[in-house]
Amino acid sequence: QVQLEESGGGLVQPGGSLRLSCAASGSIFSINVMGWYRQAPGKERELVASISSIGTTYYGDSVKGRFTISRDNARNTAYLQMNSLKPEDTAVYYCKAHVATKASSILVEYWGQGTQVTVSS
């Protein structure tokens, strides 16, 4: 009964910027942590950034100083601002959220279907 929808991916030149959005919808009571992961061909899925319900953030070493995660609790939406993009950032980016529904206080993990980010000249 909860869905995560990512948007904002696309093709961008090296050094360019993109802003990803992840909107959660459904019978949501509250959302704990929201995060962005990515997976490139031949690589394991890795955590890019995460943000808690009160704004505490974490960044993977490869994106520190270039990416910024934020969230709008009123809209149940998380964002990933990606600057100074490199070809190595090319991957499918997935949103994850830990959600308590209106039917239960138990936190459940939900994933979006992913959005493609391609960095190429």
Short mmCIF file of C-alpha atoms in Angstrom, two decimals:
data_model
loop_
_atom_site.label_atom_id
_atom_site.label_comp_id
_atom_site.label_asym_id
_atom_site.label_seq_id
_atom_site.Cartn_x
_atom_site.Cartn_y
_atom_site.Cartn_z
CA GLN A 1 0.00 0.00 0.00
CA VAL A 2 3.08 2.26 -0.15
CA GLN A 3 4.77 3.26 -3.37
CA LEU A 4 8.01 5.12 -4.04
CA GLU A 5 8.35 6.95 -7.35
CA GLU A 6 11.70 8.27 -8.52
CA SER A 7 12.11 10.96 -11.15
CA GLY A 8 14.76 13.30 -12.52
CA GLY A 9 17.20 10.89 -14.12
CA GLY A 10 18.57 11.33 -17.59
CA LEU A 11 21.63 11.99 -19.72
CA VAL A 12 24.06 14.68 -18.63
CA GLN A 13 27.58 15.74 -19.60
CA PRO A 14 30.52 15.34 -17.22
CA GLY A 15 30.57 18.26 -14.81
CA GLY A 16 26.83 18.74 -15.12
CA SER A 17 24.08 18.46 -12.54
CA LEU A 18 20.86 16.54 -11.97
CA ARG A 19 18.28 16.56 -9.21
CA LEU A 20 16.50 13.32 -8.36
CA SER A 21 13.20 13.16 -6.51
CA CYS A 22 11.60 10.31 -4.58
CA ALA A 23 7.95 10.72 -3.67
CA ALA A 24 6.27 8.29 -1.29
CA SER A 25 2.53 7.75 -1.45
CA GLY A 26 -0.08 5.50 0.11
CA SER A 27 -1.31 4.84 3.63
CA ILE A 28 1.70 6.44 5.29
CA PHE A 29 1.78 7.21 8.98
CA SER A 30 5.43 8.21 9.17
CA ILE A 31 8.73 7.74 7.37
CA ASN A 32 11.94 7.10 9.25
CA VAL A 33 15.10 6.99 7.12
CA MET A 34 15.10 7.73 3.39
CA GLY A 35 18.08 6.96 1.21
CA TRP A 36 19.47 6.77 -2.29
CA TYR A 37 21.32 3.75 -3.63
CA ARG A 38 22.85 3.11 -7.02
CA GLN A 39 23.91 0.10 -9.03
CA ALA A 40 26.13 0.06 -12.09
CA PRO A 41 26.64 -2.97 -14.35
CA GLY A 42 29.01 -5.46 -12.74
CA LYS A 43 28.93 -3.72 -9.38
CA GLU A 44 27.08 -4.24 -6.13
CA ARG A 45 24.34 -1.87 -5.13
CA GLU A 46 25.85 0.84 -2.95
CA LEU A 47 24.48 3.41 -0.55
CA VAL A 48 24.92 6.91 -1.95
CA ALA A 49 23.28 9.02 0.74
CA SER A 50 20.67 8.80 3.47
CA ILE A 51 18.75 11.20 5.66
CA SER A 52 16.86 10.66 8.89
CA SER A 53 13.48 12.08 9.83
CA ILE A 54 15.22 14.92 11.69
CA GLY A 55 17.72 15.72 8.96
CA THR A 56 20.84 13.77 9.93
CA THR A 57 22.71 12.89 6.73
CA TYR A 58 25.22 10.32 5.54
CA TYR A 59 27.20 10.27 2.29
CA GLY A 60 29.26 7.64 0.60
CA ASP A 61 32.92 8.52 0.17
CA SER A 62 32.67 8.71 -3.61
CA VAL A 63 30.03 11.47 -3.57
CA LYS A 64 31.04 13.61 -0.59
CA GLY A 65 31.28 17.26 -1.54
CA ARG A 66 29.34 16.74 -4.77
CA PHE A 67 25.92 15.36 -3.79
CA THR A 68 23.38 16.71 -1.30
CA ILE A 69 20.41 14.80 0.09
CA SER A 70 17.37 16.58 1.50
CA ARG A 71 13.75 15.83 2.32
CA ASP A 72 10.38 17.51 2.59
CA ASN A 73 8.45 15.72 5.32
CA ALA A 74 5.19 17.46 4.46
CA ARG A 75 5.35 16.00 0.96
CA ASN A 76 6.94 12.66 1.92
CA THR A 77 9.63 13.38 -0.64
CA ALA A 78 13.41 13.02 -0.68
CA TYR A 79 15.78 14.71 -3.10
CA LEU A 80 19.30 14.09 -4.30
CA GLN A 81 21.10 17.08 -5.80
CA MET A 82 24.01 15.79 -7.88
CA ASN A 83 26.70 18.25 -8.97
CA SER A 84 30.04 17.84 -10.73
CA LEU A 85 28.88 14.56 -12.20
CA LYS A 86 31.44 12.06 -13.44
CA PRO A 87 31.12 9.12 -15.85
CA GLU A 88 31.65 6.86 -12.82
CA ASP A 89 28.32 8.12 -11.45
CA THR A 90 26.47 6.36 -14.27
CA ALA A 91 24.06 3.88 -12.70
CA VAL A 92 20.46 3.13 -11.91
CA TYR A 93 19.55 5.11 -8.81
CA TYR A 94 17.05 3.65 -6.35
CA CYS A 95 15.15 5.27 -3.52
CA LYS A 96 14.59 3.39 -0.27
CA ALA A 97 12.39 4.35 2.66
CA HIS A 98 11.49 2.81 6.00
CA VAL A 99 7.77 3.44 6.44
CA ALA A 100 5.21 2.96 9.19
CA THR A 101 1.74 2.61 7.65
CA LYS A 102 -1.56 3.73 9.11
CA ALA A 103 -2.42 0.08 9.76
CA SER A 104 0.74 -0.78 11.71
CA SER A 105 3.50 0.94 13.64
CA ILE A 106 6.07 -1.58 12.38
CA LEU A 107 8.63 -0.06 10.04
CA VAL A 108 8.73 -1.72 6.62
CA GLU A 109 11.35 -1.22 3.93
CA TYR A 110 10.14 -0.05 0.50
CA TRP A 111 12.09 0.42 -2.73
CA GLY A 112 11.41 2.44 -5.83
CA GLN A 113 11.86 0.97 -9.30
CA GLY A 114 14.90 3.08 -10.11
CA THR A 115 15.82 5.89 -12.46
CA GLN A 116 18.70 5.81 -14.94
CA VAL A 117 21.47 8.40 -14.67
CA THR A 118 23.98 8.47 -17.51
CA VAL A 119 27.00 10.78 -17.46
CA SER A 120 28.68 10.91 -20.85
CA SER A 121 30.12 13.37 -23.34
#
